[in-house]
């Protein structure tokens, strides 16, 4: 397939913000992609070069792209940088530069998606001497064959910011739309151009108006082969490829059948973590093939996430009674895979096996099973006092590439296990939580301060739950998890099968003292605001916030903040601006941490703007003393 065909879809995707339209465009692209290129196109449409379980990175910084652009276009790098600063999108800059060059030279060969992915993948494999020059060569090769628009998307893909809004959910739906027959009632056939459309007012191809009720009746009479089904289960046994559409007895069954197909594809994505393989399997092996995509030890699966409950009463009302309460350890999540060897993955599916030889060792010796996928939370232990340390203290171990052995002594860790996904070659995600968890007691031999099964209490009593929660906080945990005993493991979703309960933190009123001009679509707005508390009459930085601000609608918007702050800009350097402290915002956060990065010595974890404090002058920003006090009160950290 030519890369230009993919680029056409990128362009169209960029023009619309409507999810249904995006899905339709992606489905159209997948449908016309030949089988050989399908995996590649499915990855590239989301801007990915590797499936999400694959750790390889392109390792291309903006500097390198600037250099390649300069060499390809013959224009000085400094001039390209200036252009970039004013446009805010290096992709667009590439488009302009290549357009100018193309007026002079006609390129010899047309780019294919295969050529693009091959060069991009090679980038990730280069190491050692001469790497930079070889990377430059690979990028130049693509840019010099590229048409202007192709250059735009190559650069954006290199930077890892495609900006076309093709979310995983849209690609999942598009796989269903592309490779399974349309279900009548969910889809309609346009009477004018005969294309199949989801429920919408106008045909996306020819603009013809679609009248719901009327359309169902006409669609039923279409000339293709119709599969009539009684229930969603019929979809498993039929070869859907032989049919042009699916007809159900009523609308409810149509919706159920559609949701069934969506779920089958989603499960395949969750288990394989590979959109490309999922699309290819849907096309070549249908529902049956998707259902056999299995968990593979060594390939991380998306973890199940938890919702937040207001308090314990709320938690019980969500998960039911009795429930299992567990300490919510303040560390990071680890998915442990064991087959012949042991592999450790973070919640973001990064492979951290090398960084934690101590965990590999303890797990190898003290978990007795041939193979498994289990999950737990790693926390730091103070080597002297053996007290549990907050996450911040061990975060450096995750990124560490050298001196790892010494680190295991300096910052020892403990693993607290809380779930089992696969055991002795059996996928048990559909088994109730209490059964999955029971495996842990069978296979884990606890080692003090090193390995344990998460501390738990099964109860229906709110009084007992309160006491357990209090105990959890006193021990330095973040709070408790409250889990439904009968729930299955739902990879990748934030379902209410378990909820977290944590103390809410008092919000802070902080002054805005700096910001950054956005890039791309956000180039006209200030974003990423530097916030500060007060010490005497000085303002001290405590972090940056960009969350909680909307593009439009109710609440605090970027336009609103930009207009308020623009007259207060006192200095500008590149995209960064310094702002006179006049505006106060109320900020919510999950935790206060010590931080050498900011002048206050503290940072906020997950800060979020609640509102603008029009009623308070900046002088009344919260003080460093208050920040310190709140820090000390957190999770029984009081001395
Ligand atoms: P949050 O990151 O606030 O959404 O909370 C969920 C995270 O808490 C999980 O992803 C785990 O990393 C962590 N966690 C700590 N203790 C437990 C536990 N007992 N069960 C499940 N998750 C836990």
XYZ file of C-alpha atoms and ligand atoms in Angstrom:
662
model
C 0.000 0.000 0.000
C 1.220 3.467 -0.764
C 1.984 5.657 2.232
C 0.024 8.435 0.525
C -3.197 6.445 0.997
C -2.595 6.326 4.742
C -1.713 10.027 4.690
C -5.045 10.816 3.017
C -6.813 9.154 5.934
C -4.624 11.056 8.438
C -5.697 14.281 6.757
C -9.369 13.405 6.873
C -9.088 12.274 10.494
C -7.510 15.568 11.414
C -10.461 17.463 9.953
C -13.103 15.924 12.189
C -13.520 15.726 15.926
C -16.538 13.411 15.766
C -15.812 9.919 16.996
C -18.247 8.158 14.638
C -16.729 9.896 11.652
C -13.225 8.995 12.759
C -14.231 5.368 13.234
C -15.823 5.314 9.806
C -12.664 6.691 8.183
C -10.423 4.179 9.940
C -12.761 1.302 9.060
C -12.675 2.377 5.419
C -8.892 2.407 5.485
C -8.634 -1.016 7.133
C -11.078 -2.479 4.655
C -9.088 -1.392 1.652
C -5.706 -2.361 3.139
C -4.282 -5.580 1.710
C -3.753 -8.389 4.229
C 0.021 -8.117 4.009
C 0.040 -4.486 5.176
C -2.835 -4.710 7.645
C -0.776 -5.065 10.840
C 1.453 -2.156 9.848
C -1.392 0.139 8.857
C -3.312 -0.601 12.070
C -0.262 0.388 14.118
C 0.656 3.444 12.044
C -2.866 4.834 12.082
C -2.381 5.323 15.807
C 1.133 6.635 15.308
C 2.757 3.468 16.662
C 5.673 1.648 15.147
C 5.538 -1.347 17.497
C 2.617 -2.993 19.294
C 2.052 -1.567 22.761
C 3.638 -4.513 24.603
C 6.871 -4.006 22.674
C 9.392 -1.927 24.592
C 11.520 -0.738 21.717
C 11.753 3.009 21.215
C 12.756 4.982 18.157
C 15.151 7.088 20.189
C 14.795 10.088 17.910
C 14.948 13.509 19.515
C 13.608 16.662 17.889
C 17.246 17.811 17.394
C 17.959 14.890 15.114
C 14.870 15.569 13.026
C 15.868 19.238 12.725
C 19.241 18.148 11.438
C 17.732 15.692 8.948
C 15.328 18.385 7.748
C 18.146 20.843 7.332
C 20.228 18.343 5.358
C 17.317 17.318 3.152
C 16.087 20.826 2.406
C 19.441 22.643 2.360
C 18.063 25.250 4.769
C 20.007 26.291 7.860
C 18.987 24.520 11.049
C 18.594 27.790 12.950
C 16.039 29.051 10.442
C 14.085 25.812 10.747
C 14.108 26.187 14.532
C 12.684 29.712 14.270
C 9.933 28.472 12.033
C 9.197 25.698 14.487
C 8.948 28.171 17.365
C 6.447 30.280 15.432
C 4.302 27.421 14.053
C 4.639 25.103 17.061
C 4.424 21.928 14.964
C 7.538 20.410 13.474
C 5.375 18.272 11.171
C 3.944 21.374 9.493
C 7.432 22.857 9.236
C 8.570 19.686 7.430
C 5.603 19.947 5.079
C 6.541 23.517 4.104
C 10.222 22.744 3.655
C 9.612 19.696 1.483
C 7.006 21.602 -0.566
C 9.623 24.228 -1.424
C 12.151 21.606 -2.332
C 9.739 19.596 -4.451
C 9.272 22.547 -6.768
C 12.872 21.985 -7.802
C 13.333 18.238 -7.823
C 10.866 15.507 -8.589
C 11.242 12.505 -6.327
C 12.054 9.208 -7.915
C 10.080 6.699 -5.978
C 6.773 6.644 -4.172
C 6.826 5.735 -0.484
C 5.014 2.595 0.639
C 3.835 1.878 4.188
C 6.262 -1.019 4.179
C 9.225 1.232 3.428
C 8.152 3.698 6.135
C 7.750 1.073 8.860
C 10.964 -0.675 7.846
C 13.019 2.492 8.237
C 11.262 3.484 11.460
C 11.875 0.053 12.980
C 15.512 0.120 11.985
C 15.876 3.318 14.002
C 15.008 1.408 17.151
C 17.592 -1.257 16.500
C 20.669 0.912 16.028
C 23.215 1.043 18.810
C 26.913 1.713 19.195
C 29.305 3.848 17.214
C 27.989 5.790 14.240
C 24.374 5.442 15.425
C 23.543 9.114 14.986
C 24.800 9.211 11.402
C 22.940 6.026 10.520
C 19.737 7.318 12.088
C 20.066 10.544 10.132
C 20.500 8.568 6.964
C 17.322 6.542 7.580
C 15.284 9.671 8.272
C 16.754 11.549 5.289
C 15.938 8.621 3.061
C 12.266 8.872 4.025
C 12.100 12.648 3.864
C 13.720 12.900 0.463
C 11.238 10.456 -1.082
C 8.306 12.080 0.714
C 5.665 14.368 -0.689
C 5.082 17.431 1.545
C 2.108 15.943 3.395
C 3.911 12.652 3.825
C 6.823 14.501 5.411
C 4.425 16.107 7.882
C 3.206 12.759 9.175
C 6.597 11.069 9.079
C 7.959 13.783 11.352
C 4.973 13.581 13.660
C 5.301 9.793 13.868
C 9.004 10.161 14.659
C 8.149 12.570 17.456
C 5.413 10.270 18.767
C 2.690 12.888 18.386
C 0.457 12.216 15.442
C -2.318 14.565 16.592
C -5.119 13.021 14.608
C -7.088 11.733 17.576
C -7.300 8.076 16.590
C -7.878 6.608 20.031
C -7.650 2.900 20.727
C -11.444 2.762 21.170
C -12.034 4.095 17.656
C -9.620 1.592 16.167
C -11.311 -1.234 18.067
C -14.725 -0.199 16.713
C -13.260 0.240 13.236
C -11.989 -3.354 13.299
C -15.585 -4.510 13.927
C -16.963 -2.210 11.229
C -14.365 -3.279 8.702
C -14.302 -7.040 9.127
C -17.758 -8.130 10.254
C -21.004 -7.754 8.334
C -23.054 -4.723 9.410
C -25.886 -5.431 11.840
C -29.079 -3.967 10.442
C -30.465 -1.340 12.817
C -27.020 -0.368 14.048
C -25.975 0.240 10.453
C -27.997 1.322 7.443
C -27.431 1.094 3.753
C -27.509 4.481 2.078
C -30.069 4.280 -0.676
C -28.157 6.614 -2.918
C -24.562 5.361 -2.840
C -25.222 1.912 -1.291
C -22.532 2.368 1.365
C -23.205 1.130 4.900
C -23.391 3.831 7.564
C -23.735 3.875 11.337
C -26.831 5.594 12.686
C -26.439 9.216 11.614
C -28.444 11.869 9.884
C -26.462 12.080 6.691
C -24.506 9.581 4.655
C -20.795 10.217 5.199
C -19.996 9.325 1.606
C -22.618 11.141 -0.463
C -24.403 13.436 2.000
C -27.774 11.777 1.377
C -30.225 12.220 4.267
C -30.916 9.034 6.239
C -34.305 8.577 7.829
C -34.061 6.051 10.689
C -37.236 4.030 10.569
C -37.637 4.128 6.876
C -34.004 3.125 6.417
C -34.333 -0.057 8.506
C -37.147 -1.329 6.325
C -35.338 -0.558 3.097
C -32.038 -1.901 4.408
C -33.666 -5.235 5.231
C -34.503 -5.587 1.566
C -30.964 -5.066 0.313
C -29.706 -7.462 -2.322
C -26.845 -9.121 -0.439
C -26.841 -12.302 1.633
C -28.435 -11.773 5.051
C -27.602 -13.829 8.144
C -30.622 -14.059 10.439
C -29.738 -14.605 14.082
C -31.768 -15.196 17.247
C -29.104 -14.242 19.757
C -25.547 -12.993 19.929
C -24.345 -16.567 20.508
C -25.133 -17.389 16.860
C -22.253 -15.137 15.880
C -19.730 -17.610 17.246
C -20.753 -20.536 15.086
C -21.259 -18.950 11.704
C -18.655 -17.988 9.198
C -19.572 -14.320 9.057
C -17.446 -13.842 5.961
C -20.137 -15.492 3.867
C -22.694 -12.795 4.633
C -23.296 -9.192 3.654
C -25.341 -8.206 6.685
C -26.825 -9.521 9.927
C -30.485 -9.287 10.848
C -31.843 -9.759 14.358
C -35.402 -10.147 15.562
C -35.484 -6.844 17.390
C -33.415 -3.756 18.131
C -32.345 -4.982 21.549
C -30.773 -8.104 20.084
C -29.110 -5.989 17.391
C -27.463 -3.863 20.074
C -26.454 -6.956 22.063
C -24.952 -8.588 18.986
C -22.995 -5.430 18.170
C -21.708 -5.099 21.741
C -20.712 -8.753 21.653
C -18.483 -8.176 18.613
C -16.983 -5.076 20.210
C -16.224 -7.060 23.373
C -14.627 -9.920 21.469
C -12.268 -7.468 19.762
C -11.568 -5.562 22.984
C -10.704 -8.755 24.844
C -8.321 -9.755 22.058
C -6.655 -6.332 22.331
C -6.389 -6.600 26.105
C -4.841 -10.024 25.970
C -2.471 -9.487 23.065
C -1.764 -5.787 23.543
C -1.375 -5.695 19.823
C -3.882 -3.843 17.653
C -2.182 -5.101 14.489
C -2.533 -8.787 15.331
C -6.101 -8.198 16.482
C -7.061 -6.575 13.165
C -5.340 -9.307 11.175
C -7.021 -12.070 13.188
C -10.438 -10.431 12.812
C -9.932 -10.241 9.056
C -8.486 -13.683 8.465
C -9.932 -15.834 11.260
C -13.098 -14.039 12.382
C -14.772 -14.316 15.790
C -13.432 -17.830 16.404
C -9.885 -16.695 15.780
C -10.274 -13.707 18.101
C -11.635 -15.931 20.849
C -8.525 -18.079 20.708
C -6.094 -15.197 21.141
C -4.655 -16.348 24.419
C -2.697 -14.916 27.257
C 0.976 -15.461 26.684
C 3.391 -15.616 29.547
C 6.029 -12.990 28.853
C 3.649 -10.602 27.069
C 2.200 -8.181 29.635
C -1.540 -7.656 29.736
C -3.294 -4.436 30.563
C -4.008 -4.268 34.250
C -7.449 -3.919 35.777
C -7.946 -0.489 37.271
C -10.010 0.684 40.187
C -12.533 3.431 40.707
C -12.458 5.801 43.596
C -15.074 5.610 46.335
C -15.901 8.563 48.568
C -15.678 6.552 51.762
C -16.122 3.039 53.095
C -19.918 3.198 53.001
C -19.775 4.219 49.370
C -17.225 1.461 48.727
C -19.513 -1.247 50.148
C -22.427 0.070 48.122
C -20.370 -0.300 44.934
C -18.768 -3.701 45.524
C -21.360 -5.327 47.801
C -21.070 -7.161 51.119
C -19.077 -8.971 52.284
C -16.040 -7.482 50.574
C -12.312 -7.920 50.855
C -10.423 -4.921 52.171
C -6.712 -4.772 51.478
C -3.993 -2.301 52.331
C -3.470 0.090 49.445
C 0.306 0.017 49.465
C 2.055 3.155 48.284
C 4.400 1.785 45.682
C 4.141 0.728 42.093
C 2.321 -2.120 40.494
C 4.193 -5.058 39.137
C 2.979 -7.820 36.860
C 5.172 -10.862 37.302
C 5.427 -13.459 34.553
C 7.127 -16.775 35.125
C 7.754 -19.488 32.643
C 11.312 -20.649 32.131
C 12.438 -17.221 33.211
C 10.911 -14.435 35.241
C 9.851 -11.119 33.761
C 8.623 -8.027 35.549
C 6.386 -5.389 33.986
C 5.057 -2.098 35.314
C 1.469 -0.973 35.027
C 2.446 0.811 31.821
C 3.771 -2.503 30.518
C 7.425 -1.491 30.697
C 9.842 -4.349 31.231
C 11.740 -3.633 34.472
C 13.205 -7.108 35.033
C 16.784 -5.806 34.875
C 16.160 -3.123 37.474
C 14.884 -5.539 40.112
C 17.198 -8.567 40.422
C 16.249 -8.707 44.119
C 12.595 -9.277 43.249
C 13.439 -11.857 40.590
C 15.469 -13.715 43.172
C 12.921 -13.662 45.974
C 10.109 -14.652 43.642
C 12.113 -17.485 42.111
C 12.819 -18.996 45.506
C 9.536 -18.455 47.276
C 6.702 -18.839 44.817
C 6.030 -22.430 44.041
C 4.369 -22.949 40.679
C 5.615 -23.969 37.252
C 4.350 -20.886 35.555
C 2.140 -17.923 36.355
C 1.148 -14.319 35.839
C 0.557 -12.601 39.157
C 0.273 -9.012 40.338
C 1.408 -7.080 43.332
C 2.656 -3.754 44.646
C 6.321 -3.036 45.311
C 7.089 -0.770 48.248
C 10.313 0.631 49.653
C 11.641 -0.439 53.042
C 13.880 1.705 55.195
C 17.014 -0.481 55.496
C 17.570 0.539 59.132
C 14.152 0.933 60.704
C 12.384 -1.534 58.327
C 9.554 0.986 58.068
C 7.619 1.264 54.813
C 8.630 4.209 52.676
C 6.424 6.252 50.337
C 6.645 5.570 46.595
C 8.823 8.578 45.947
C 11.737 6.867 47.654
C 11.816 3.921 45.276
C 10.800 5.669 42.066
C 14.468 6.118 41.134
C 14.946 2.353 41.037
C 12.531 2.000 38.117
C 14.627 4.101 35.748
C 18.044 3.030 37.003
C 20.345 1.537 34.353
C 23.636 1.176 36.269
C 24.779 0.378 39.800
C 21.683 -1.745 40.166
C 23.221 -4.189 42.620
C 24.194 -1.431 45.063
C 20.732 0.056 44.734
C 19.137 -3.169 45.936
C 21.022 -2.668 49.241
C 20.546 1.098 49.491
C 16.848 0.994 48.680
C 15.492 -2.458 49.471
C 11.964 -3.261 48.387
C 9.160 -5.548 49.392
C 6.585 -7.193 47.133
C 2.959 -7.491 48.275
C 0.930 -9.765 46.013
C -2.771 -9.263 45.404
C -4.012 -11.069 42.285
C -3.443 -14.060 40.006
C -4.179 -13.951 36.287
C -2.715 -17.218 35.075
C -1.488 -20.257 36.917
C -0.021 -23.556 35.675
C -0.922 -22.755 32.080
C -4.498 -21.912 32.988
C -5.989 -18.507 32.277
C -8.127 -17.735 35.342
C -9.262 -14.181 34.620
C -12.874 -15.317 34.459
C -12.744 -16.957 37.875
C -14.069 -15.073 40.930
C -11.567 -12.918 42.782
C -11.720 -15.020 45.961
C -10.640 -18.103 44.001
C -7.861 -16.274 42.174
C -6.603 -14.794 45.375
C -6.719 -18.178 47.172
C -3.956 -19.334 44.819
C -1.612 -16.840 46.442
C -1.962 -18.494 49.819
C -1.165 -21.816 48.209
C 1.937 -20.838 46.275
C 3.582 -17.984 48.184
C 5.984 -18.557 51.033
C 6.155 -15.167 52.790
C 9.555 -13.714 53.670
C 9.557 -10.918 56.286
C 10.122 -7.453 54.768
C 10.570 -8.965 51.316
C 7.570 -10.942 50.124
C 3.973 -11.150 51.330
C 0.410 -11.620 50.254
C -1.391 -8.277 50.622
C -2.798 -7.810 54.114
C -6.533 -8.357 53.867
C -9.773 -8.548 55.798
C -13.052 -9.999 54.557
C -15.951 -8.315 56.293
C -19.494 -6.961 56.048
C -19.070 -4.749 59.084
C -18.407 -1.068 58.537
C -16.980 -0.843 62.025
C -14.389 -3.518 61.333
C -13.667 -1.907 57.985
C -13.088 1.495 59.663
C -10.606 -0.041 62.087
C -8.743 -1.759 59.240
C -8.650 1.492 57.248
C -7.229 3.350 60.242
C -4.596 0.688 60.747
C -3.695 0.845 57.027
C -3.130 4.605 57.212
C -1.105 4.363 60.406
C 1.223 1.888 58.742
C 1.946 4.474 56.020
C -0.334 3.128 53.300
C -2.304 5.326 50.947
C -5.616 3.899 52.070
C -7.450 0.643 51.335
C -8.767 -1.226 48.322
C -12.233 -2.703 48.717
C -12.820 -5.632 46.373
C -15.828 -7.600 45.184
C -15.249 -11.243 46.093
C -16.973 -12.674 43.026
C -15.646 -10.339 40.355
C -13.713 -11.491 37.307
C -10.454 -9.836 36.238
C -11.286 -7.312 33.529
C -8.023 -6.305 31.844
C -7.575 -2.684 30.891
C -10.746 -1.294 32.344
C -11.660 0.818 35.309
C -14.572 -1.305 36.445
C -16.200 -1.156 39.832
C -14.972 -4.644 40.816
C -12.695 -2.990 43.261
C -12.561 0.547 44.564
C -9.959 2.567 46.381
C -10.623 4.612 49.477
C -8.101 7.285 50.380
C -8.301 10.317 52.642
C -9.097 13.435 50.654
C -6.497 16.156 50.827
C -7.299 19.748 51.596
C -6.970 21.834 48.403
C -4.362 24.608 48.114
C -4.736 28.135 46.731
C -1.644 28.825 44.649
C -0.401 31.703 42.505
C 0.414 31.311 38.806
C 3.955 32.595 38.228
C 4.807 31.066 34.850
C 3.457 29.142 31.877
C 4.352 27.716 28.506
C 2.838 28.471 25.113
C 1.175 25.326 23.799
C 2.029 23.578 20.558
C -0.026 22.513 17.542
C -3.723 23.036 18.055
C -2.935 24.696 21.383
C -0.333 27.128 20.019
C -2.469 30.177 20.801
C -2.964 29.190 24.418
C -0.826 29.267 27.487
C -0.612 25.842 29.052
C 1.351 24.022 31.757
C 1.133 26.644 34.486
C 3.836 27.010 37.109
C 2.222 27.373 40.516
C 3.659 28.751 43.742
C 3.022 29.048 47.450
C 4.254 31.914 49.639
C 7.035 32.346 52.124
C 6.947 35.875 53.555
C 6.592 38.019 50.466
C 8.352 35.528 48.167
C 6.611 33.106 45.821
C 8.104 29.610 45.767
C 7.400 27.102 43.008
C 5.587 23.923 43.959
C 4.916 22.425 40.546
C 3.226 22.704 37.204
C -0.407 22.091 36.425
C -2.252 21.551 33.149
C -4.996 19.161 34.207
C -8.510 20.336 35.004
C -8.425 23.013 32.321
C -10.728 22.541 29.360
C -10.509 23.523 25.700
C -14.059 24.859 25.836
C -17.289 24.664 27.815
C -18.015 25.228 31.494
C -15.242 25.382 34.092
C -11.770 26.853 33.725
C -10.718 27.093 30.052
C -7.362 27.707 28.356
C -8.808 30.766 26.573
C -9.961 32.248 29.856
C -6.612 31.733 31.598
C -4.636 32.922 28.559
C -6.631 36.150 28.411
C -6.207 36.776 32.128
C -2.486 36.016 32.130
C -1.312 37.579 28.854
C -1.189 41.140 30.239
C 0.800 39.824 33.206
C 3.665 38.333 31.161
C 6.915 39.912 32.279
C 9.462 37.792 30.430
C 9.488 35.370 27.537
C 12.152 32.862 26.554
C 11.318 30.461 23.752
C 7.911 29.126 24.617
C 8.328 29.780 28.339
C 6.900 32.877 29.983
C 7.270 34.392 33.435
C 4.082 35.783 34.914
C 3.509 38.435 37.533
C 1.820 36.694 40.478
C -1.680 38.131 40.434
C -3.938 35.175 39.742
C -4.740 32.516 42.310
C -6.082 29.086 41.475
C -7.449 26.415 43.751
C -5.563 23.177 43.174
C -6.519 19.647 44.110
C -3.876 16.850 44.252
C -3.309 13.336 45.492
C -0.289 13.909 47.616
C 2.446 16.334 48.639
C 5.964 15.069 48.044
C 9.433 16.334 48.839
C 11.107 17.649 45.686
C 14.515 19.064 44.873
C 13.140 20.380 41.545
C 11.062 23.229 42.917
C 12.140 26.142 45.089
C 9.566 25.341 47.790
C 11.195 21.919 48.259
C 7.819 20.264 47.647
C 5.817 19.038 44.672
C 2.205 18.031 44.209
C 1.364 14.598 42.849
C -1.378 14.685 40.182
C -2.323 18.368 40.612
C -5.604 19.498 39.049
C -7.130 22.966 38.734
C -10.429 23.220 40.607
C -11.275 26.877 40.011
C -9.903 30.382 39.678
C -10.000 32.247 43.005
C -11.347 35.572 41.727
C -12.222 36.430 45.315
C -8.682 36.249 46.713
C -5.625 38.375 45.919
C -2.375 36.567 45.061
C -0.868 37.806 48.326
C -3.133 35.392 50.088
C -1.704 32.321 48.377
C -1.269 29.446 50.829
C 1.977 29.509 52.760
C 4.909 27.139 52.745
C 4.105 26.455 56.416
C 0.684 25.159 55.444
C 2.203 22.962 52.727
C 4.645 21.549 55.285
C 1.908 20.920 57.787
C -0.249 19.073 55.242
C 2.796 17.070 54.135
C 3.416 15.942 57.676
C -0.195 15.049 58.307
C -0.355 12.742 55.321
C -0.833 9.062 56.037
C 0.316 9.120 59.591
C 3.709 10.442 58.572
C 3.608 12.531 61.745
C 6.703 11.914 63.769
P -4.621 4.408 41.695
O -3.246 4.369 41.086
O -4.803 5.494 42.688
O -5.721 4.306 40.651
O -4.776 3.067 42.574
C -4.665 1.795 42.031
C -3.282 1.260 42.257
O -3.055 0.973 43.625
C -3.030 -0.075 41.593
O -2.750 0.061 40.224
C -1.869 -0.624 42.376
O -0.647 -0.155 41.831
C -2.010 0.029 43.744
N -2.307 -0.918 44.834
C -1.735 -0.873 46.063
N -2.202 -1.851 46.851
C -3.097 -2.556 46.126
C -3.921 -3.687 46.388
N -3.946 -4.294 47.583
N -4.720 -4.127 45.382
C -4.725 -3.527 44.182
N -3.963 -2.460 43.880
C -3.158 -1.966 44.836
